[in-house]
PDB file of C-alpha atoms in Angstrom:
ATOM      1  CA  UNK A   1       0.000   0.000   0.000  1.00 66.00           C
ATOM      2  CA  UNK A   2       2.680   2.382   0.732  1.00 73.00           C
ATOM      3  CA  UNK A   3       4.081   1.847  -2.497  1.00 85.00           C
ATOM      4  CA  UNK A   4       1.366   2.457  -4.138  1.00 91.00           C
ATOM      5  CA  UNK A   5       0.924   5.820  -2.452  1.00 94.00           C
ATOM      6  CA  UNK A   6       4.640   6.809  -3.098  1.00 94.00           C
ATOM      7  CA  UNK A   7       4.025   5.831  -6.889  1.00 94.00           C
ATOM      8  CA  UNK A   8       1.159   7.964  -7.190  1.00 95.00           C
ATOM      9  CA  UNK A   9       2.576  11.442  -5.301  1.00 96.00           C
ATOM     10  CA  UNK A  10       5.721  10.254  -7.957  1.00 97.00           C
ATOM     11  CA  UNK A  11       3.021  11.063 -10.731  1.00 96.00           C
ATOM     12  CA  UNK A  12       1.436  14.202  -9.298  1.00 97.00           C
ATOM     13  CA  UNK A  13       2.732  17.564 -10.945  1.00 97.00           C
ATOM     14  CA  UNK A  14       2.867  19.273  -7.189  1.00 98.00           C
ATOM     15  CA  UNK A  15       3.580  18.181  -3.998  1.00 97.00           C
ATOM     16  CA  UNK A  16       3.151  19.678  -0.363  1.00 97.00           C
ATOM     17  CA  UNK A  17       5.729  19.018   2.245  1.00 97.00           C
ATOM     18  CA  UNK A  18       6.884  19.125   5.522  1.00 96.00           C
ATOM     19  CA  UNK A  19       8.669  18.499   8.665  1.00 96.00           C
ATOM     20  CA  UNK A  20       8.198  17.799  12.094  1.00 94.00           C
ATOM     21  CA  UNK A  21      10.507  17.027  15.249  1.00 94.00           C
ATOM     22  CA  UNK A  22       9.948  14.351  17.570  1.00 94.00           C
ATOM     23  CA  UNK A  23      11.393  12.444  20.174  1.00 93.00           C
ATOM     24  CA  UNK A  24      13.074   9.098  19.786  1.00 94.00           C
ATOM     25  CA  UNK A  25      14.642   7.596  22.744  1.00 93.00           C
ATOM     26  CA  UNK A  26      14.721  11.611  24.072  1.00 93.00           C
ATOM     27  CA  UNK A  27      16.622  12.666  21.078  1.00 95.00           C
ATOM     28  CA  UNK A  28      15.381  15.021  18.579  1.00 95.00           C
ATOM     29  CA  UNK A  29      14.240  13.137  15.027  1.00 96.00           C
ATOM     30  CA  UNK A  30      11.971  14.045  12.563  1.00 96.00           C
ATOM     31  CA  UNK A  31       8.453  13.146  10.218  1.00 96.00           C
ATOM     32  CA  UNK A  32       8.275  14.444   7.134  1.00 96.00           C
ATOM     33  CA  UNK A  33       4.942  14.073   4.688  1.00 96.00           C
ATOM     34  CA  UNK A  34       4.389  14.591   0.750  1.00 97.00           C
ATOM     35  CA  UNK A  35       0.634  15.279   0.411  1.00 96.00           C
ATOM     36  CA  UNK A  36      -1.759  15.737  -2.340  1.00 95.00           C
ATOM     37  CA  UNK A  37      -5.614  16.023  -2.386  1.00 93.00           C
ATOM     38  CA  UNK A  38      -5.582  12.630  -2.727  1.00 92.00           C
ATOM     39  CA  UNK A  39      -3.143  10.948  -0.626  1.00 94.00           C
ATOM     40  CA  UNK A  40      -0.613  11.541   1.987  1.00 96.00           C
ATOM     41  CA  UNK A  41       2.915   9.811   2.511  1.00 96.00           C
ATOM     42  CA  UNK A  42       5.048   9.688   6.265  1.00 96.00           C
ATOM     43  CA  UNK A  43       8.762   9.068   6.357  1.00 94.00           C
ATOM     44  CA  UNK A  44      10.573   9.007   9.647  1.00 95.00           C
ATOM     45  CA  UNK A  45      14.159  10.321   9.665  1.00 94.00           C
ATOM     46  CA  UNK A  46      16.705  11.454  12.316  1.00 95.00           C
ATOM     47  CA  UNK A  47      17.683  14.515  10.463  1.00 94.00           C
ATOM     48  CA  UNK A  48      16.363  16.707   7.933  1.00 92.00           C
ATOM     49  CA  UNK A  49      19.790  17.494   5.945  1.00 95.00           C
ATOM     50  CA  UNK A  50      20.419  16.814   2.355  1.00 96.00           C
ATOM     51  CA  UNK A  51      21.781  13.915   2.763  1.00 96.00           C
ATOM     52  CA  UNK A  52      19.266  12.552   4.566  1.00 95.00           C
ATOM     53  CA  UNK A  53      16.635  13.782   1.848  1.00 97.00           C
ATOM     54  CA  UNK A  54      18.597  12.303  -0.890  1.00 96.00           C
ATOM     55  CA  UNK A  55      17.335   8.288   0.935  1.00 95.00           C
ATOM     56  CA  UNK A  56      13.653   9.243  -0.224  1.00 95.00           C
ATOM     57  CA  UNK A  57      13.100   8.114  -3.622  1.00 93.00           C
ATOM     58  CA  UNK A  58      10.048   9.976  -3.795  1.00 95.00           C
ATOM     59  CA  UNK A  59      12.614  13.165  -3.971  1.00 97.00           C
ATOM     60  CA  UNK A  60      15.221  11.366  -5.629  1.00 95.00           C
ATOM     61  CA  UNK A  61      13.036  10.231  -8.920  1.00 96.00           C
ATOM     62  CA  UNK A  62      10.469  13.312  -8.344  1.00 97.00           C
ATOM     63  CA  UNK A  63       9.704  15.360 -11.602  1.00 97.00           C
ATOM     64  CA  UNK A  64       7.339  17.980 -10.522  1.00 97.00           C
ATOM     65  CA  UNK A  65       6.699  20.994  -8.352  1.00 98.00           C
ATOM     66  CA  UNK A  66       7.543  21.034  -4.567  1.00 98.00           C
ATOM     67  CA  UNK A  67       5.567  23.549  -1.895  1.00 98.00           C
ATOM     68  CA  UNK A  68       7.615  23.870   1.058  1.00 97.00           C
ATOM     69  CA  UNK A  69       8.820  26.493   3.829  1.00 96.00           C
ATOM     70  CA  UNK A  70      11.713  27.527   2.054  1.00 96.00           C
ATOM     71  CA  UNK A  71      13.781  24.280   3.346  1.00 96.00           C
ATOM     72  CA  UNK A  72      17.186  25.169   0.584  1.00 96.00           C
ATOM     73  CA  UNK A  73      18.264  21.384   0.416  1.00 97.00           C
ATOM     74  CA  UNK A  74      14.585  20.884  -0.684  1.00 97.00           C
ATOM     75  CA  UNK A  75      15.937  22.833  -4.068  1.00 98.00           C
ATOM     76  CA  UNK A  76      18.582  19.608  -5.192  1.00 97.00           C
ATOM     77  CA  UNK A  77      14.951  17.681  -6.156  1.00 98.00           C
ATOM     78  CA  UNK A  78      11.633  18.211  -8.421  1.00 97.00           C
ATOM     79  CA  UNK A  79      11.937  20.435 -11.203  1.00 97.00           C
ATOM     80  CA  UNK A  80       9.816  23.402  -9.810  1.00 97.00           C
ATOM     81  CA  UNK A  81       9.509  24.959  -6.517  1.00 98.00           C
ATOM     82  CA  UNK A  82       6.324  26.683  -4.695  1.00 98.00           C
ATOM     83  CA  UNK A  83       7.265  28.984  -1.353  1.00 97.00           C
ATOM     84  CA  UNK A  84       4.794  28.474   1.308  1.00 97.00           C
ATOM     85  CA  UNK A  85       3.205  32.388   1.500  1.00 98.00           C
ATOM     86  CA  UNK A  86       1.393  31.697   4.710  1.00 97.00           C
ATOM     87  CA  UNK A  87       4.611  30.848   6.157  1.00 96.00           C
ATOM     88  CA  UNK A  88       5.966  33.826   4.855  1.00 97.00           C
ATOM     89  CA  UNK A  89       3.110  36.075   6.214  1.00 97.00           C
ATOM     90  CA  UNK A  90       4.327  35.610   9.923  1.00 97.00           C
ATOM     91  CA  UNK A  91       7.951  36.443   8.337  1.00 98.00           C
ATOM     92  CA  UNK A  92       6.419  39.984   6.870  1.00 98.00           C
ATOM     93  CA  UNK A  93       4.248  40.187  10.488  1.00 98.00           C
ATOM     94  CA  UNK A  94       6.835  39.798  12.416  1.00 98.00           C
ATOM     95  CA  UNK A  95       9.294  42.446  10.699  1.00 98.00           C
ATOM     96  CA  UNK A  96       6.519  44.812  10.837  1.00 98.00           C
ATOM     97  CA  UNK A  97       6.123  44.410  14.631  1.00 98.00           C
ATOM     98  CA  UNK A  98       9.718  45.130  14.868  1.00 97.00           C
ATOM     99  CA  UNK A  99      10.681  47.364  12.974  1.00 98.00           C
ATOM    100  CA  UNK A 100       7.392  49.585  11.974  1.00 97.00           C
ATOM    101  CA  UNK A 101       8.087  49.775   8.740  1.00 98.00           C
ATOM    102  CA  UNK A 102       5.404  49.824   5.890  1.00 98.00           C
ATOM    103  CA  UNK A 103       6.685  47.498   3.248  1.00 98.00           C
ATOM    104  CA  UNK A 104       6.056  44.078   4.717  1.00 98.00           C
ATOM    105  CA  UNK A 105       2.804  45.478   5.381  1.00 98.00           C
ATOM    106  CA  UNK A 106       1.959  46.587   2.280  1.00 98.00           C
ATOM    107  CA  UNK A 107       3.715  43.256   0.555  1.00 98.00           C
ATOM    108  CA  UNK A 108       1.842  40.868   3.008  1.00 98.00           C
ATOM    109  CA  UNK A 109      -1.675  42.629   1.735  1.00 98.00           C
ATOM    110  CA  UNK A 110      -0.486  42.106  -1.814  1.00 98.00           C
ATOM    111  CA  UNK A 111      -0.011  38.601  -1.504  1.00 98.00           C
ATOM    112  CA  UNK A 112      -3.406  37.577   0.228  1.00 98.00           C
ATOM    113  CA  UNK A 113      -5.095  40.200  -2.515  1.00 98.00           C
ATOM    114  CA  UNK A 114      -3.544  38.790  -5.400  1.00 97.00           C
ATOM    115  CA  UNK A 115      -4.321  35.094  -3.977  1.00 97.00           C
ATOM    116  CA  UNK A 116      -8.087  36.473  -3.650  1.00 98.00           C
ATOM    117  CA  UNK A 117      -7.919  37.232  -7.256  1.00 97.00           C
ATOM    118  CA  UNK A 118      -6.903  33.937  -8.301  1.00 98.00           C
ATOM    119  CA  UNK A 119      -9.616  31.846  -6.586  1.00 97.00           C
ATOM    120  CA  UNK A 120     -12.162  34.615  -7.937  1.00 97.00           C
ATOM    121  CA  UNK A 121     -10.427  33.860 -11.163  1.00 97.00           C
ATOM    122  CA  UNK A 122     -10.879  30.331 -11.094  1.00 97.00           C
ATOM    123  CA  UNK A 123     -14.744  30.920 -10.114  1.00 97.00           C
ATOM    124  CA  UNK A 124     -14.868  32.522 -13.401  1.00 96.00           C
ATOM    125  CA  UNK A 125     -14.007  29.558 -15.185  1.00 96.00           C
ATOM    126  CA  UNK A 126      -9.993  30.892 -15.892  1.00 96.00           C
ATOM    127  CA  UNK A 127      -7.182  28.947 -15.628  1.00 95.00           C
ATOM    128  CA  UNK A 128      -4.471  31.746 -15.375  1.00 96.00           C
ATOM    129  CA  UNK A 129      -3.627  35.746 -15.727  1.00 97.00           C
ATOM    130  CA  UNK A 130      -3.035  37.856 -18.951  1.00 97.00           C
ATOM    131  CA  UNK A 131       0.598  38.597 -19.399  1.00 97.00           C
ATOM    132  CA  UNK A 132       0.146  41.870 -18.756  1.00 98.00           C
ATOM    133  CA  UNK A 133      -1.651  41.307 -15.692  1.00 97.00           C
ATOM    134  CA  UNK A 134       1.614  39.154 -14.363  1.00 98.00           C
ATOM    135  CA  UNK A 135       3.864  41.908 -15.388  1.00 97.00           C
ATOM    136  CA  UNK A 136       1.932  44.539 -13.146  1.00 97.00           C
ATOM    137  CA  UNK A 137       1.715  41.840 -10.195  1.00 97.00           C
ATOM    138  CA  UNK A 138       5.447  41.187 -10.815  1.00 97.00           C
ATOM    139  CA  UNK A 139       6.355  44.918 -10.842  1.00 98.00           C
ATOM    140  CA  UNK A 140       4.344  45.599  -7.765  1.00 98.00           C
ATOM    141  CA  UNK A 141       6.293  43.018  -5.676  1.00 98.00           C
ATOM    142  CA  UNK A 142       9.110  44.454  -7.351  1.00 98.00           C
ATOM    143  CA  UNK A 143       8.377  48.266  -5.970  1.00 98.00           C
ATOM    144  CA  UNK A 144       7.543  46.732  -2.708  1.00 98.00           C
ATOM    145  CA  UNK A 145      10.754  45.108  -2.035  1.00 98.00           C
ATOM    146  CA  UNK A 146      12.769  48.401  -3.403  1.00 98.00           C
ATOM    147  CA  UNK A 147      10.571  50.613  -0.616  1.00 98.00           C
ATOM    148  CA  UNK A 148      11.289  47.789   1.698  1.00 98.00           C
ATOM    149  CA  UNK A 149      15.143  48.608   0.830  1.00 98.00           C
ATOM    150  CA  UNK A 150      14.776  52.392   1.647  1.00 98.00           C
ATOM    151  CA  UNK A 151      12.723  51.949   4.832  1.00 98.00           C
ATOM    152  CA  UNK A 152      15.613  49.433   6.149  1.00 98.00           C
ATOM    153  CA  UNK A 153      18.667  52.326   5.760  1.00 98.00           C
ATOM    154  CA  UNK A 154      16.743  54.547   8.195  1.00 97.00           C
ATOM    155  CA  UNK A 155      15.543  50.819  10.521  1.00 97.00           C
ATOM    156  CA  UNK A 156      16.697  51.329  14.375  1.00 95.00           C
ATOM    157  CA  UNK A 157      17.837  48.205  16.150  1.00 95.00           C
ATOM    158  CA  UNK A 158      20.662  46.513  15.041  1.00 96.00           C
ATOM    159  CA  UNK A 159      19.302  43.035  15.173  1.00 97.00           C
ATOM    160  CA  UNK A 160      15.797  44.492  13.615  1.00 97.00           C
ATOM    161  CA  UNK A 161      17.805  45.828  11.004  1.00 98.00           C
ATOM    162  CA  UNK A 162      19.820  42.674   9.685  1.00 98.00           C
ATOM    163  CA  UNK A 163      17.162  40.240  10.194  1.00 98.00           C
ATOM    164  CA  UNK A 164      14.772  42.630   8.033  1.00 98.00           C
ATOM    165  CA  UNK A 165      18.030  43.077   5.150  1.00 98.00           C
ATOM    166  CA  UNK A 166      18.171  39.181   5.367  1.00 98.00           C
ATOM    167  CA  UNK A 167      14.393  38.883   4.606  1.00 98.00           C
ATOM    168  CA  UNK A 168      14.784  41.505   1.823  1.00 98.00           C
ATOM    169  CA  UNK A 169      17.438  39.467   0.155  1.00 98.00           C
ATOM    170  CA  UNK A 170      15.240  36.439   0.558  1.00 98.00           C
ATOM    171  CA  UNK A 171      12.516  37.712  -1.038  1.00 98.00           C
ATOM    172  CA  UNK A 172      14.773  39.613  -4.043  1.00 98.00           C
ATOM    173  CA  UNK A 173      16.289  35.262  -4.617  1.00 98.00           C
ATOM    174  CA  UNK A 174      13.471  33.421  -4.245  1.00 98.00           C
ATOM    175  CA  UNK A 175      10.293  36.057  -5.305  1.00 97.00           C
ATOM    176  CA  UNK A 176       9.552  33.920  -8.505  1.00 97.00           C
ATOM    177  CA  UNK A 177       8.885  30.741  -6.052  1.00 98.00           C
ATOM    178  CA  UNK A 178       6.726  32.452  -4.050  1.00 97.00           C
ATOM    179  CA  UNK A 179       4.699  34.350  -6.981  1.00 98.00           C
ATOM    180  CA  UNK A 180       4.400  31.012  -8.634  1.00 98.00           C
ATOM    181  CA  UNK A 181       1.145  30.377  -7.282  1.00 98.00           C
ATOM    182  CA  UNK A 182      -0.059  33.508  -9.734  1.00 97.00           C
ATOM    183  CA  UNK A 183       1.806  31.818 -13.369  1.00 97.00           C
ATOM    184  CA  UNK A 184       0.597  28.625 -12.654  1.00 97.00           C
ATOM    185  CA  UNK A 185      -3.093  27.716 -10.923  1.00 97.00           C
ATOM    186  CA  UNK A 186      -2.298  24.371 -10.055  1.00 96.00           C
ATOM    187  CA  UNK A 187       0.710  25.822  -7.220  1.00 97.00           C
ATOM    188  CA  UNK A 188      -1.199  26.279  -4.321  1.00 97.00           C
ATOM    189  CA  UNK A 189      -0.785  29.524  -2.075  1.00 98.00           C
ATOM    190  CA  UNK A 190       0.501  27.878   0.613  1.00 96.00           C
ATOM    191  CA  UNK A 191       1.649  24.315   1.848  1.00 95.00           C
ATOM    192  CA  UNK A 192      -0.938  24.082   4.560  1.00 94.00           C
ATOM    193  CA  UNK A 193      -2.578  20.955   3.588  1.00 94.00           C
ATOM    194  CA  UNK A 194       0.901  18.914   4.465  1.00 95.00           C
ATOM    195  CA  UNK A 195       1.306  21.236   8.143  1.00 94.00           C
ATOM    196  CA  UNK A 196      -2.686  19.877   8.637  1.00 94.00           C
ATOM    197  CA  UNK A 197      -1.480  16.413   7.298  1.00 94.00           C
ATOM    198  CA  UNK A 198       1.244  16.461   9.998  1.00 94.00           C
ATOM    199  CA  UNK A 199      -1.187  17.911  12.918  1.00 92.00           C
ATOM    200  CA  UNK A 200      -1.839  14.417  13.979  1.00 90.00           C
ATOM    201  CA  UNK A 201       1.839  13.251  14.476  1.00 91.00           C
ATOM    202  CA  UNK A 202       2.367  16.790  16.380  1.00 86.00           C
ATOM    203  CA  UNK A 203      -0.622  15.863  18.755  1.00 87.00           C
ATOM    204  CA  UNK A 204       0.622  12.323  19.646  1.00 84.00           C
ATOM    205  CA  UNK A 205       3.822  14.146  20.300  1.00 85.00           C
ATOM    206  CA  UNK A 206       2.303  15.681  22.953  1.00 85.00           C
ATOM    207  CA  UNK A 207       0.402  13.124  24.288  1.00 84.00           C
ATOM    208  CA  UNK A 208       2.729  10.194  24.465  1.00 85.00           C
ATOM    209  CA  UNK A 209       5.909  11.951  24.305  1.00 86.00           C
ATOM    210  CA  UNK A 210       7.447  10.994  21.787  1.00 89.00           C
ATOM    211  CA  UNK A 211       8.633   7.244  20.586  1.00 94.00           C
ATOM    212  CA  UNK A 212      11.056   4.697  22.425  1.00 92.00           C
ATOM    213  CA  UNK A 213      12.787   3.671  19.037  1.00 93.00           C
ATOM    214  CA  UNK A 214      13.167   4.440  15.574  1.00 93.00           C
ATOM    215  CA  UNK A 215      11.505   1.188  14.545  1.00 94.00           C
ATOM    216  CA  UNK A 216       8.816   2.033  16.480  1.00 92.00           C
ATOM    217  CA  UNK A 217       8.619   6.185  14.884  1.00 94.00           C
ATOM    218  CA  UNK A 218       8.975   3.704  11.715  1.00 93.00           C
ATOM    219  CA  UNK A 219       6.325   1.636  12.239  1.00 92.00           C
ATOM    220  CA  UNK A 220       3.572   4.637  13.272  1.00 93.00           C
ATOM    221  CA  UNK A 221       4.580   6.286   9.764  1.00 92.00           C
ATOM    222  CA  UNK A 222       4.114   3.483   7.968  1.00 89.00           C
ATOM    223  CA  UNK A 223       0.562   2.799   9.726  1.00 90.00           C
ATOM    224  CA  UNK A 224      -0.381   6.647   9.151  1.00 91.00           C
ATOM    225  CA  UNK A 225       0.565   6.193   5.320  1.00 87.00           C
ATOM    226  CA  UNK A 226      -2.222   3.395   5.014  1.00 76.00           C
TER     227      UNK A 226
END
């Protein structure tokens, strides 16, 4: 049955995922999930580097899009990549708690209005934007990051400052992953549905604790993928 399941997320064109610590034997390990509408794979790990990733050969022989929380080593696999904006939302909320500036703001508004857009879009019968449309999305975010730029030379708070540069840059590298929900309707918004996916494994965390061994961590992911 498993198999099964990891052949079919193989042949979907986008894939949610993500991670989760738990304990094992009181040491920190992890469960990770690939979800789709239709199915939803475990894998238990002790770390969550690339060389651990690399020993799932649903990454290693995946051909489609990946929707993640900007994990980097997640890049190496797929041939597309969706960043989660949700997750990105408490990034933007956060800097503008700290800092007071406008642009994250103004950016985080743009995102949830331009996602609004989409499903009313898709109401509507459409299955995607007019180019020009894209290019005055893609110059908005664009205008938004450059105020974001000016409002950081005059931020106070030396940590407030760097952390909000950092963000800045992050958003300059990776702004086509996270507008890629807008060029292509199938890339969801967010990867929410693998964080609810994973809400059970976070709840028995708390209740029991965590898992004696890693056959047993093994064992409940393999059970959970049924």
């Amino acid at each position: 049955m498993q198999n099964a399941i990891e052949q079919e997320l193989l042949n979907s064109d986008v894939n949610c995922t993500d991670v989760t610590p738990v304990k094992t034997d009181g040491k920190q390990t992890h469960i990770r999930n690939f979800s789709t509408e239709a199915c939803v794979l475990y894998c238990s790990s002790e770390k969550k580097d690339l060389e651990t990733l690399w020993r799932f050969r649903i990454l290693k022989e995946y051909t489609g899009t990946l929707i993640h929380d900007h994990e980097i080593a997640l890049y190496y696999f797929g041939t597309g990549h969706g960043e989660c904006n949700v997750h990105l939302e408490r990034y933007l909320l956060k800097n503008t708690e700290e800092t007071g500036n406008s642009w994250s703001h103004k950016l985080s508004c743009f995102l949830e209005g331009m996602n609004q857009a989409r499903k009313q879009r898709i109401l509507q019968g459409g299955t995607c934007f007019t180019p020009s449309e894209l290019e005055r999305y893609s110059l908005r975010y664009e205008d938004l990051l450059s105020e974001g730029r000016e409002e950081n030379r005059h931020t106070k708070g030396r940590i407030a400052k760097k952390e909000e540069k950092a963000l800045l840059k992050r958003l300059k590298k990776y702004g086509e992953n996270h507008l890629l929900f807008l060029y292509d309707f199938r890339i969801p918004y967010s990867n929410n549905r693998s964080e609810k996916d994973l809400r059970i494994c976070k709840s028995r965390q708390k209740m029991a604790g965590g898992f004696r061994t890693a056959d047993g961590r093994e064992m409940y992911c393999a059970i959970m993928s049924l």
